[in-house]
Short mmCIF file of N, CA and C in Angstrom, two decimals:
data_model
loop_
_atom_site.label_atom_id
_atom_site.label_comp_id
_atom_site.label_asym_id
_atom_site.label_seq_id
_atom_site.Cartn_x
_atom_site.Cartn_y
_atom_site.Cartn_z
N MET A 1 -19.89 7.98 15.85
CA MET A 1 -19.67 6.94 15.00
C MET A 1 -17.73 7.00 15.28
N LYS A 2 -17.44 5.76 15.74
CA LYS A 2 -15.95 6.21 16.31
C LYS A 2 -15.10 5.67 13.96
N ASN A 3 -13.96 6.73 14.14
CA ASN A 3 -13.61 6.55 12.56
C ASN A 3 -13.13 4.84 12.72
N LYS A 4 -13.12 4.43 11.48
CA LYS A 4 -12.47 3.09 10.84
C LYS A 4 -11.27 2.92 10.76
N LYS A 5 -10.70 2.48 10.81
CA LYS A 5 -8.95 2.56 11.04
C LYS A 5 -8.71 2.31 9.48
N ARG A 6 -7.86 2.93 8.57
CA ARG A 6 -7.76 3.08 7.67
C ARG A 6 -6.10 2.46 6.93
N VAL A 7 -6.36 1.87 5.85
CA VAL A 7 -5.30 0.80 5.16
C VAL A 7 -4.37 1.45 4.29
N CYS A 8 -3.17 1.73 4.09
CA CYS A 8 -2.46 2.53 3.09
C CYS A 8 -2.01 1.23 2.44
N VAL A 9 -2.42 1.73 1.23
CA VAL A 9 -2.12 0.45 -0.43
C VAL A 9 -1.11 1.08 -0.70
N PHE A 10 -0.41 0.55 -0.83
CA PHE A 10 0.70 0.85 -1.68
C PHE A 10 0.99 0.18 -3.01
N ALA A 11 0.64 0.34 -4.47
CA ALA A 11 0.60 -0.45 -5.39
C ALA A 11 1.06 0.57 -7.28
N SER A 12 0.82 -0.58 -8.07
CA SER A 12 1.40 0.45 -9.44
C SER A 12 0.20 1.17 -9.88
N ALA A 13 0.84 1.88 -10.17
CA ALA A 13 -0.77 3.11 -11.40
C ALA A 13 -0.75 3.11 -13.25
N THR A 14 -0.18 1.34 -13.28
CA THR A 14 0.10 1.26 -14.66
C THR A 14 -0.97 0.40 -15.04
N ASN A 15 -1.39 1.17 -15.59
CA ASN A 15 -2.49 -0.11 -16.45
C ASN A 15 -2.81 -1.17 -17.23
N GLU A 16 -1.31 -1.44 -18.05
CA GLU A 16 -0.81 -2.73 -18.64
C GLU A 16 -0.65 -3.71 -17.95
N LEU A 17 -1.15 -4.22 -17.47
CA LEU A 17 -0.27 -4.95 -16.11
C LEU A 17 -1.60 -6.66 -16.16
N ASP A 18 -0.83 -7.62 -16.13
CA ASP A 18 -1.51 -9.33 -16.52
C ASP A 18 -2.72 -9.15 -15.84
N GLU A 19 -3.65 -9.70 -15.90
CA GLU A 19 -4.90 -9.58 -15.27
C GLU A 19 -5.15 -9.96 -13.50
N ILE A 20 -4.43 -11.24 -13.64
CA ILE A 20 -3.85 -11.14 -12.37
C ILE A 20 -4.18 -10.63 -10.84
N TYR A 21 -2.99 -9.20 -11.67
CA TYR A 21 -3.00 -8.79 -10.25
C TYR A 21 -3.94 -7.48 -10.19
N TYR A 22 -4.65 -6.93 -11.53
CA TYR A 22 -6.02 -6.22 -11.17
C TYR A 22 -6.88 -6.92 -10.08
N LYS A 23 -7.54 -8.60 -10.59
CA LYS A 23 -7.56 -9.35 -9.75
C LYS A 23 -7.51 -9.39 -8.19
N THR A 24 -6.07 -9.38 -7.93
CA THR A 24 -6.20 -9.31 -6.75
C THR A 24 -6.40 -8.04 -6.07
N ALA A 25 -6.15 -6.96 -6.83
CA ALA A 25 -6.34 -5.64 -5.96
C ALA A 25 -7.83 -5.37 -5.94
N ILE A 26 -8.73 -6.13 -6.65
CA ILE A 26 -10.12 -5.66 -6.48
C ILE A 26 -10.39 -6.76 -5.03
N GLU A 27 -9.98 -7.95 -5.15
CA GLU A 27 -10.27 -8.80 -3.87
C GLU A 27 -9.86 -7.95 -2.74
N LEU A 28 -8.48 -7.44 -2.81
CA LEU A 28 -7.89 -6.73 -1.56
C LEU A 28 -8.84 -5.91 -1.01
N GLY A 29 -9.22 -4.96 -1.98
CA GLY A 29 -10.23 -4.31 -1.89
C GLY A 29 -11.58 -4.68 -0.68
N GLU A 30 -12.13 -5.74 -1.77
CA GLU A 30 -13.53 -6.11 -1.27
C GLU A 30 -13.09 -6.47 0.16
N TYR A 31 -11.78 -7.07 0.38
CA TYR A 31 -11.83 -7.51 2.01
C TYR A 31 -11.13 -6.19 2.83
N ILE A 32 -10.79 -5.20 2.82
CA ILE A 32 -10.41 -4.02 2.96
C ILE A 32 -11.55 -3.77 3.59
N ALA A 33 -12.79 -3.03 3.11
CA ALA A 33 -13.98 -2.56 3.23
C ALA A 33 -14.90 -3.92 4.10
N ASN A 34 -15.18 -4.89 3.45
CA ASN A 34 -15.80 -5.86 4.16
C ASN A 34 -15.07 -6.04 5.43
N ASN A 35 -13.91 -5.84 6.12
CA ASN A 35 -13.30 -5.73 7.29
C ASN A 35 -13.55 -4.52 8.38
N ASN A 36 -14.38 -3.85 7.57
CA ASN A 36 -14.13 -2.62 8.51
C ASN A 36 -13.03 -1.67 8.18
N TYR A 37 -12.67 -1.57 7.27
CA TYR A 37 -11.24 -0.43 6.99
C TYR A 37 -11.90 0.52 5.76
N ASP A 38 -11.32 1.71 6.03
CA ASP A 38 -11.47 2.59 4.34
C ASP A 38 -9.60 2.34 4.20
N ILE A 39 -9.82 2.70 2.85
CA ILE A 39 -8.42 2.56 2.31
C ILE A 39 -7.66 3.53 1.86
N VAL A 40 -6.39 3.93 2.01
CA VAL A 40 -5.38 5.29 2.33
C VAL A 40 -4.93 4.86 0.84
N TYR A 41 -4.78 5.81 -0.64
CA TYR A 41 -4.01 5.70 -1.34
C TYR A 41 -3.31 7.07 -2.09
N GLY A 42 -2.94 6.32 -3.21
CA GLY A 42 -2.03 7.79 -3.78
C GLY A 42 -2.78 8.21 -5.22
N GLY A 43 -3.82 8.44 -4.69
CA GLY A 43 -5.09 8.74 -5.31
C GLY A 43 -5.33 9.48 -6.84
N SER A 44 -4.52 8.31 -7.47
CA SER A 44 -4.75 8.52 -9.25
C SER A 44 -5.85 6.97 -9.30
N HIS A 45 -6.49 7.84 -10.95
CA HIS A 45 -7.73 6.69 -11.46
C HIS A 45 -7.01 5.86 -12.58
N ARG A 46 -5.69 5.34 -12.23
CA ARG A 46 -5.47 4.42 -13.05
C ARG A 46 -4.58 3.00 -12.39
N GLY A 47 -3.98 1.96 -12.82
CA GLY A 47 -3.80 0.78 -12.25
C GLY A 47 -3.87 0.05 -11.10
N LEU A 48 -3.41 -0.47 -10.20
CA LEU A 48 -3.52 -1.43 -9.23
C LEU A 48 -4.62 -0.94 -7.78
N MET A 49 -3.90 0.71 -8.20
CA MET A 49 -3.87 1.42 -6.71
C MET A 49 -5.74 1.63 -6.84
N TYR A 50 -5.76 2.03 -8.38
CA TYR A 50 -7.30 2.95 -8.40
C TYR A 50 -8.18 1.11 -7.94
N ALA A 51 -7.79 0.43 -9.14
CA ALA A 51 -8.24 -0.86 -9.03
C ALA A 51 -8.78 -1.54 -7.70
N CYS A 52 -8.02 -1.32 -6.70
CA CYS A 52 -7.97 -1.57 -5.58
C CYS A 52 -8.98 -0.42 -4.64
N ALA A 53 -8.77 0.74 -4.76
CA ALA A 53 -9.50 1.96 -4.16
C ALA A 53 -11.01 2.00 -4.71
N LYS A 54 -11.12 1.74 -5.93
CA LYS A 54 -12.45 1.83 -6.71
C LYS A 54 -13.52 0.45 -5.43
N SER A 55 -12.97 -0.55 -5.36
CA SER A 55 -13.20 -1.84 -5.05
C SER A 55 -13.73 -1.61 -3.37
N VAL A 56 -12.81 -0.71 -2.63
CA VAL A 56 -13.04 -0.33 -1.75
C VAL A 56 -14.49 0.38 -1.20
N LYS A 57 -14.68 1.13 -2.21
CA LYS A 57 -15.62 1.87 -2.73
C LYS A 57 -16.91 1.25 -2.79
N GLU A 58 -17.16 0.44 -3.64
CA GLU A 58 -18.14 -0.60 -4.35
C GLU A 58 -18.66 -1.44 -2.97
N ASN A 59 -17.90 -1.19 -2.12
CA ASN A 59 -17.95 -2.53 -0.82
C ASN A 59 -18.60 -1.67 0.10
N GLY A 60 -18.65 -0.37 0.32
CA GLY A 60 -19.18 0.15 1.61
C GLY A 60 -17.91 0.75 1.81
N GLY A 61 -16.09 1.26 1.82
CA GLY A 61 -15.79 2.24 2.63
C GLY A 61 -15.39 3.12 1.87
N GLU A 62 -14.56 4.24 2.47
CA GLU A 62 -13.73 5.28 2.23
C GLU A 62 -12.72 5.23 1.79
N ILE A 63 -12.56 6.72 0.94
CA ILE A 63 -11.01 6.28 -0.14
C ILE A 63 -10.45 8.02 0.46
N TYR A 64 -9.47 7.61 0.69
CA TYR A 64 -8.67 9.10 1.39
C TYR A 64 -7.12 9.17 0.25
N ALA A 65 -7.24 10.09 -0.19
CA ALA A 65 -6.18 9.95 -1.02
C ALA A 65 -4.96 10.96 -0.86
N VAL A 66 -4.04 10.65 -1.40
CA VAL A 66 -2.76 11.83 -1.20
C VAL A 66 -1.72 11.85 -2.50
N MET A 67 -1.71 12.93 -3.23
CA MET A 67 -1.27 13.35 -4.18
C MET A 67 -0.75 14.16 -4.32
N PRO A 68 0.49 14.05 -5.35
CA PRO A 68 1.56 15.47 -5.34
C PRO A 68 0.91 16.04 -6.47
N GLU A 69 0.78 17.45 -6.09
CA GLU A 69 0.24 18.22 -7.46
C GLU A 69 0.64 18.32 -8.55
N ILE A 70 2.12 17.70 -8.87
CA ILE A 70 2.27 17.78 -10.22
C ILE A 70 1.56 16.29 -10.70
N PHE A 71 1.16 15.63 -9.95
CA PHE A 71 0.14 14.38 -10.57
C PHE A 71 -1.17 14.97 -10.92
N VAL A 72 -1.47 15.56 -10.27
CA VAL A 72 -2.84 16.81 -9.88
C VAL A 72 -2.64 17.71 -11.70
N ASN A 73 -1.91 18.27 -11.63
CA ASN A 73 -1.44 18.62 -12.74
C ASN A 73 -1.91 18.21 -14.37
N MET A 74 -1.00 16.86 -13.63
CA MET A 74 -1.41 16.04 -15.29
C MET A 74 -2.67 15.11 -15.09
N GLY A 75 -3.40 15.61 -15.08
CA GLY A 75 -4.77 15.08 -14.87
C GLY A 75 -4.89 13.58 -14.29
N LEU A 76 -3.83 13.29 -13.42
CA LEU A 76 -4.15 11.51 -12.74
C LEU A 76 -5.24 11.47 -11.70
N SER A 77 -5.51 12.41 -10.92
CA SER A 77 -6.22 11.84 -9.93
C SER A 77 -7.53 11.69 -9.91
N ASN A 78 -7.78 11.58 -9.17
CA ASN A 78 -9.45 10.98 -8.31
C ASN A 78 -9.79 12.03 -7.05
N PRO A 79 -10.25 12.62 -7.64
CA PRO A 79 -10.99 13.27 -5.83
C PRO A 79 -12.98 12.89 -5.57
N GLU A 80 -13.10 12.97 -7.35
CA GLU A 80 -14.41 13.11 -7.33
C GLU A 80 -14.94 11.51 -6.27
N ASP A 81 -14.11 10.65 -6.25
CA ASP A 81 -14.45 9.65 -5.14
C ASP A 81 -13.68 9.12 -3.52
N CYS A 82 -13.54 10.40 -3.75
CA CYS A 82 -12.51 10.40 -2.21
C CYS A 82 -13.17 11.19 -1.11
N ALA A 83 -13.81 10.76 0.52
CA ALA A 83 -13.56 11.38 1.17
C ALA A 83 -12.97 12.30 1.32
N GLU A 84 -11.74 12.40 1.55
CA GLU A 84 -11.24 13.48 1.94
C GLU A 84 -9.72 13.33 0.52
N PHE A 85 -9.67 14.80 -0.59
CA PHE A 85 -8.02 14.38 -1.41
C PHE A 85 -7.35 15.21 -0.95
N TYR A 86 -5.77 14.56 -0.45
CA TYR A 86 -4.91 15.70 -0.40
C TYR A 86 -3.50 16.05 -1.15
N ILE A 87 -3.08 17.19 -1.45
CA ILE A 87 -2.85 17.40 -3.00
C ILE A 87 -1.40 18.35 -2.04
N THR A 88 0.15 17.14 -2.40
CA THR A 88 1.31 17.62 -1.91
C THR A 88 2.30 18.61 -2.58
N SER A 89 2.53 18.77 -2.12
CA SER A 89 3.80 19.86 -2.88
C SER A 89 4.83 18.64 -3.49
N GLY A 90 5.33 17.21 -2.96
CA GLY A 90 5.97 16.53 -3.61
C GLY A 90 5.89 15.19 -3.06
N MET A 91 6.23 14.24 -3.52
CA MET A 91 6.74 12.66 -2.94
C MET A 91 7.16 12.60 -2.29
N ARG A 92 7.86 13.52 -1.27
CA ARG A 92 8.03 13.51 0.26
C ARG A 92 6.97 13.48 1.07
N GLU A 93 6.71 14.89 1.07
CA GLU A 93 5.61 15.26 2.03
C GLU A 93 4.43 14.40 1.66
N ARG A 94 3.65 13.39 0.05
CA ARG A 94 2.95 12.41 -0.12
C ARG A 94 3.00 11.37 1.09
N LYS A 95 4.64 10.99 1.03
CA LYS A 95 4.49 10.04 1.80
C LYS A 95 4.45 10.04 3.31
N ALA A 96 4.89 11.15 3.64
CA ALA A 96 4.41 11.40 5.44
C ALA A 96 3.02 11.75 5.61
N LYS A 97 2.07 12.26 4.32
CA LYS A 97 1.04 12.42 4.98
C LYS A 97 -0.20 10.90 4.27
N LEU A 98 0.76 9.83 3.91
CA LEU A 98 0.01 8.69 3.78
C LEU A 98 0.39 7.90 5.19
N ASP A 99 1.37 8.15 5.71
CA ASP A 99 1.29 7.40 6.94
C ASP A 99 1.52 7.82 8.05
N GLU A 100 0.90 9.01 7.91
CA GLU A 100 0.18 9.69 9.13
C GLU A 100 -1.63 9.52 8.86
N ILE A 101 -1.94 9.37 7.84
CA ILE A 101 -3.61 9.03 8.15
C ILE A 101 -3.68 7.93 7.95
N SER A 102 -3.17 7.06 8.43
CA SER A 102 -3.37 5.36 7.83
C SER A 102 -2.96 4.68 8.85
N ASP A 103 -3.38 4.03 9.30
CA ASP A 103 -3.04 2.90 10.48
C ASP A 103 -2.17 1.46 10.01
N CYS A 104 -2.05 0.73 8.91
CA CYS A 104 -1.23 -0.36 8.62
C CYS A 104 -1.44 0.04 7.12
N VAL A 105 -0.42 -0.83 6.57
CA VAL A 105 0.47 -0.58 5.08
C VAL A 105 0.39 -2.21 4.52
N ILE A 106 -0.30 -1.82 3.41
CA ILE A 106 -0.32 -3.47 2.44
C ILE A 106 0.34 -2.66 1.40
N ALA A 107 1.17 -3.33 0.57
CA ALA A 107 1.73 -3.22 -0.60
C ALA A 107 1.69 -4.55 -1.78
N ILE A 108 0.78 -3.99 -2.62
CA ILE A 108 0.49 -5.05 -3.44
C ILE A 108 1.48 -4.94 -4.92
N SER A 109 1.70 -5.32 -5.75
CA SER A 109 2.36 -5.22 -7.04
C SER A 109 2.64 -3.65 -6.99
N GLY A 110 3.84 -3.74 -7.89
CA GLY A 110 4.30 -1.88 -7.83
C GLY A 110 5.68 -1.81 -8.40
N GLY A 111 6.13 -0.83 -8.91
CA GLY A 111 6.94 -0.53 -9.41
C GLY A 111 8.55 0.01 -8.59
N PHE A 112 8.92 0.82 -9.00
CA PHE A 112 10.51 1.66 -8.10
C PHE A 112 9.24 2.55 -7.37
N GLY A 113 8.05 3.57 -7.59
CA GLY A 113 7.34 3.76 -6.25
C GLY A 113 7.00 3.07 -5.03
N THR A 114 5.95 1.93 -5.32
CA THR A 114 6.21 1.06 -4.52
C THR A 114 7.28 0.57 -3.78
N LEU A 115 7.84 0.17 -4.62
CA LEU A 115 9.77 -0.21 -3.76
C LEU A 115 9.95 1.07 -2.69
N GLU A 116 9.74 2.25 -3.26
CA GLU A 116 10.63 3.51 -2.14
C GLU A 116 9.42 3.37 -1.33
N GLU A 117 8.09 3.57 -1.40
CA GLU A 117 7.05 3.29 -0.24
C GLU A 117 7.28 2.35 0.59
N LEU A 118 7.74 1.24 0.31
CA LEU A 118 7.46 -0.49 1.22
C LEU A 118 8.97 0.35 2.03
N SER A 119 9.99 0.62 1.48
CA SER A 119 11.45 0.52 2.04
C SER A 119 11.56 1.78 3.27
N GLU A 120 10.74 2.48 2.54
CA GLU A 120 10.72 3.78 3.74
C GLU A 120 9.84 3.89 4.96
N ILE A 121 8.64 3.07 4.82
CA ILE A 121 7.35 2.76 5.79
C ILE A 121 8.76 1.19 6.93
N ILE A 122 9.67 0.60 6.41
CA ILE A 122 10.18 -0.67 7.31
C ILE A 122 11.13 0.39 7.50
N VAL A 123 11.16 1.15 7.05
CA VAL A 123 12.97 1.87 7.61
C VAL A 123 12.21 2.57 8.61
N GLN A 124 10.97 2.70 8.55
CA GLN A 124 10.40 3.86 9.62
C GLN A 124 10.23 2.91 11.23
N LYS A 125 9.67 1.85 10.42
CA LYS A 125 9.14 1.15 11.59
C LYS A 125 10.29 0.73 12.10
N SER A 126 11.53 0.57 11.80
CA SER A 126 12.79 -0.26 11.96
C SER A 126 13.03 1.04 13.16
N LEU A 127 13.27 1.75 12.97
CA LEU A 127 13.73 3.59 13.43
C LEU A 127 12.72 3.64 14.83
N GLY A 128 11.68 2.80 14.73
CA GLY A 128 10.73 2.95 15.95
C GLY A 128 9.59 4.53 16.13
N TYR A 129 9.33 4.74 14.43
CA TYR A 129 8.77 5.94 14.22
C TYR A 129 7.28 5.74 13.84
N ASN A 130 7.36 4.45 13.78
CA ASN A 130 5.73 3.74 13.86
C ASN A 130 5.31 2.18 14.44
N ASN A 131 4.82 1.53 14.68
CA ASN A 131 4.47 0.21 15.15
C ASN A 131 3.55 -0.45 14.18
N LYS A 132 3.27 0.65 12.69
CA LYS A 132 2.08 -0.25 12.16
C LYS A 132 3.07 -1.34 11.64
N ALA A 133 1.44 -2.55 10.94
CA ALA A 133 1.51 -3.78 10.85
C ALA A 133 1.89 -3.40 8.64
N ILE A 134 2.72 -3.93 8.81
CA ILE A 134 3.36 -3.79 7.19
C ILE A 134 3.71 -5.25 6.46
N VAL A 135 2.05 -5.30 5.62
CA VAL A 135 2.41 -6.95 4.44
C VAL A 135 2.27 -5.94 3.51
N ILE A 136 3.35 -7.40 2.89
CA ILE A 136 3.33 -7.45 1.79
C ILE A 136 2.77 -8.51 0.56
N LEU A 137 2.22 -8.07 -0.11
CA LEU A 137 0.98 -9.15 -0.88
C LEU A 137 1.91 -9.59 -1.87
N ASN A 138 2.34 -11.06 -2.26
CA ASN A 138 2.92 -11.46 -2.88
C ASN A 138 2.22 -11.87 -3.98
N THR A 139 1.14 -11.16 -4.63
CA THR A 139 1.19 -12.27 -5.88
C THR A 139 1.44 -12.66 -7.00
N ASN A 140 1.39 -13.83 -7.47
CA ASN A 140 1.32 -14.49 -7.98
C ASN A 140 3.37 -14.61 -8.27
N GLY A 141 3.76 -14.61 -6.76
CA GLY A 141 5.62 -14.52 -6.92
C GLY A 141 6.14 -13.28 -6.80
N PHE A 142 5.35 -12.20 -7.07
CA PHE A 142 5.54 -10.80 -7.44
C PHE A 142 6.94 -10.31 -6.80
N TYR A 143 6.91 -10.80 -5.65
CA TYR A 143 7.98 -9.98 -4.71
C TYR A 143 8.96 -10.95 -3.85
N ASP A 144 8.40 -12.74 -4.83
CA ASP A 144 9.96 -13.35 -4.45
C ASP A 144 11.24 -12.99 -4.24
N ASP A 145 11.62 -12.36 -5.51
CA ASP A 145 13.25 -12.31 -5.72
C ASP A 145 13.74 -11.07 -4.38
N LEU A 146 12.34 -9.92 -4.45
CA LEU A 146 12.73 -8.88 -3.28
C LEU A 146 12.83 -9.36 -1.98
N ILE A 147 12.10 -10.31 -1.59
CA ILE A 147 12.03 -11.46 0.09
C ILE A 147 13.25 -11.88 -0.45
N LYS A 148 13.40 -12.39 -1.00
CA LYS A 148 15.59 -13.06 -1.23
C LYS A 148 16.10 -12.05 -0.91
N PHE A 149 16.07 -10.60 -1.22
CA PHE A 149 17.16 -9.75 -1.39
C PHE A 149 17.10 -9.39 0.22
N PHE A 150 15.74 -9.07 0.74
CA PHE A 150 15.93 -8.59 1.55
C PHE A 150 16.37 -9.29 2.60
N ASP A 151 15.92 -10.95 2.64
CA ASP A 151 16.59 -11.64 3.30
C ASP A 151 18.09 -12.32 3.64
N SER A 152 19.11 -11.38 2.10
CA SER A 152 20.18 -11.34 1.79
C SER A 152 20.87 -10.33 3.00
N PHE A 153 20.45 -9.31 3.16
CA PHE A 153 20.36 -8.09 4.34
C PHE A 153 20.78 -8.57 5.37
N ILE A 154 19.52 -9.51 6.05
CA ILE A 154 19.40 -10.37 7.02
C ILE A 154 20.60 -11.22 7.14
N ASP A 155 21.28 -12.45 6.34
CA ASP A 155 22.25 -12.90 6.21
C ASP A 155 23.54 -12.70 6.01
N LYS A 156 23.61 -11.66 5.84
CA LYS A 156 25.02 -10.66 5.54
C LYS A 156 25.03 -9.67 6.91
N ASN A 157 24.20 -9.79 7.18
CA ASN A 157 24.65 -8.61 8.70
C ASN A 157 24.52 -7.68 8.52
N PHE A 158 23.75 -6.55 7.35
CA PHE A 158 23.59 -5.42 6.48
C PHE A 158 21.98 -5.36 7.30
N ALA A 159 21.21 -6.19 8.20
CA ALA A 159 20.13 -5.73 9.36
C ALA A 159 19.92 -6.70 10.25
N ALA A 160 19.28 -6.36 11.23
CA ALA A 160 19.69 -7.61 12.36
C ALA A 160 18.28 -8.33 11.75
N LYS A 161 18.72 -9.33 12.27
CA LYS A 161 17.99 -10.78 12.32
C LYS A 161 16.32 -9.66 13.01
N SER A 162 16.31 -9.39 13.95
CA SER A 162 14.70 -8.67 14.05
C SER A 162 14.02 -8.15 13.26
N CYS A 163 14.95 -7.41 12.35
CA CYS A 163 14.00 -6.84 11.17
C CYS A 163 13.34 -8.14 10.31
N LYS A 164 13.59 -9.32 10.01
CA LYS A 164 12.92 -10.24 9.74
C LYS A 164 10.61 -9.51 10.27
N CYS A 165 10.71 -9.40 11.41
CA CYS A 165 9.53 -9.11 12.05
C CYS A 165 8.89 -7.94 11.42
N LEU A 166 9.92 -6.56 10.55
CA LEU A 166 9.37 -5.74 10.64
C LEU A 166 8.07 -5.64 9.77
N TYR A 167 7.84 -7.16 8.94
CA TYR A 167 6.74 -6.68 8.11
C TYR A 167 6.32 -8.48 7.75
N TYR A 168 5.13 -8.21 7.17
CA TYR A 168 4.56 -9.90 6.89
C TYR A 168 4.11 -10.15 5.97
N VAL A 169 4.75 -11.61 4.78
CA VAL A 169 4.61 -11.61 3.78
C VAL A 169 3.19 -12.48 3.29
N ALA A 170 2.09 -12.12 2.81
CA ALA A 170 1.09 -12.28 2.90
C ALA A 170 1.01 -13.21 1.21
N ASN A 171 0.30 -14.67 1.08
CA ASN A 171 -0.11 -15.25 -0.43
C ASN A 171 -1.28 -14.60 -1.27
N SER A 172 -2.63 -13.78 0.01
CA SER A 172 -3.94 -13.52 -0.73
C SER A 172 -4.00 -12.39 0.25
N PRO A 173 -5.03 -11.61 -0.62
CA PRO A 173 -6.14 -10.76 -0.03
C PRO A 173 -6.35 -10.90 1.51
N GLN A 174 -7.23 -12.41 1.66
CA GLN A 174 -7.53 -12.80 2.52
C GLN A 174 -6.13 -13.03 3.56
N ASP A 175 -5.19 -13.17 3.84
CA ASP A 175 -4.16 -13.46 4.50
C ASP A 175 -3.48 -12.91 4.57
N ALA A 176 -3.65 -11.24 3.80
CA ALA A 176 -3.12 -10.05 4.27
C ALA A 176 -3.96 -9.32 5.43
N ILE A 177 -5.55 -9.15 5.62
CA ILE A 177 -6.72 -9.22 6.18
C ILE A 177 -6.86 -9.51 7.14
N ASN A 178 -6.56 -10.81 7.64
CA ASN A 178 -5.90 -11.73 8.74
C ASN A 178 -5.04 -11.27 9.32
N TYR A 179 -4.46 -10.81 9.22
CA TYR A 179 -2.74 -10.33 9.69
C TYR A 179 -3.08 -9.24 10.32
N ILE A 180 -3.58 -7.96 9.51
CA ILE A 180 -3.76 -6.97 10.17
C ILE A 180 -5.05 -6.75 10.80
N ASN A 181 -5.63 -7.50 10.99
CA ASN A 181 -7.10 -7.85 12.09
C ASN A 181 -6.07 -8.03 13.28
#
């Protein structure tokens, strides 16, 4: 049997967020699994990343996780739910492994870590290191200001106009999955 494609989901590992964000993460997980994808994520049993991964598994998909050793040692890992669980020495190796084992990326609401992961994958694509679909899922307008900021890079010539095509902004989980299909 051919391996299913894998969607890397960048997301918050925080448990203290508004319910709309968890609802969206769970719905995205359903769409991922129901469209014959598996998930690649950061390996935590917390926050939006776990809500999405758990939903993928509950809907018949598999979970692939990559986590730095420091977080494993803090007791934040979730290897028991995973088809494969990779431990890295640090965040740089983590991002490289996430990129290596995924076919596309969806960034849902998150903090500095999510922003850093999203920025790096966009730069990687701009330099030709990958040609993956990159989706920013803009739940509840969460990324409105970031998208405006990205647009200002282009408007002020800090980035080429072609960079606007490096990512897609989706307003719903269904829209995100439709784009990567």
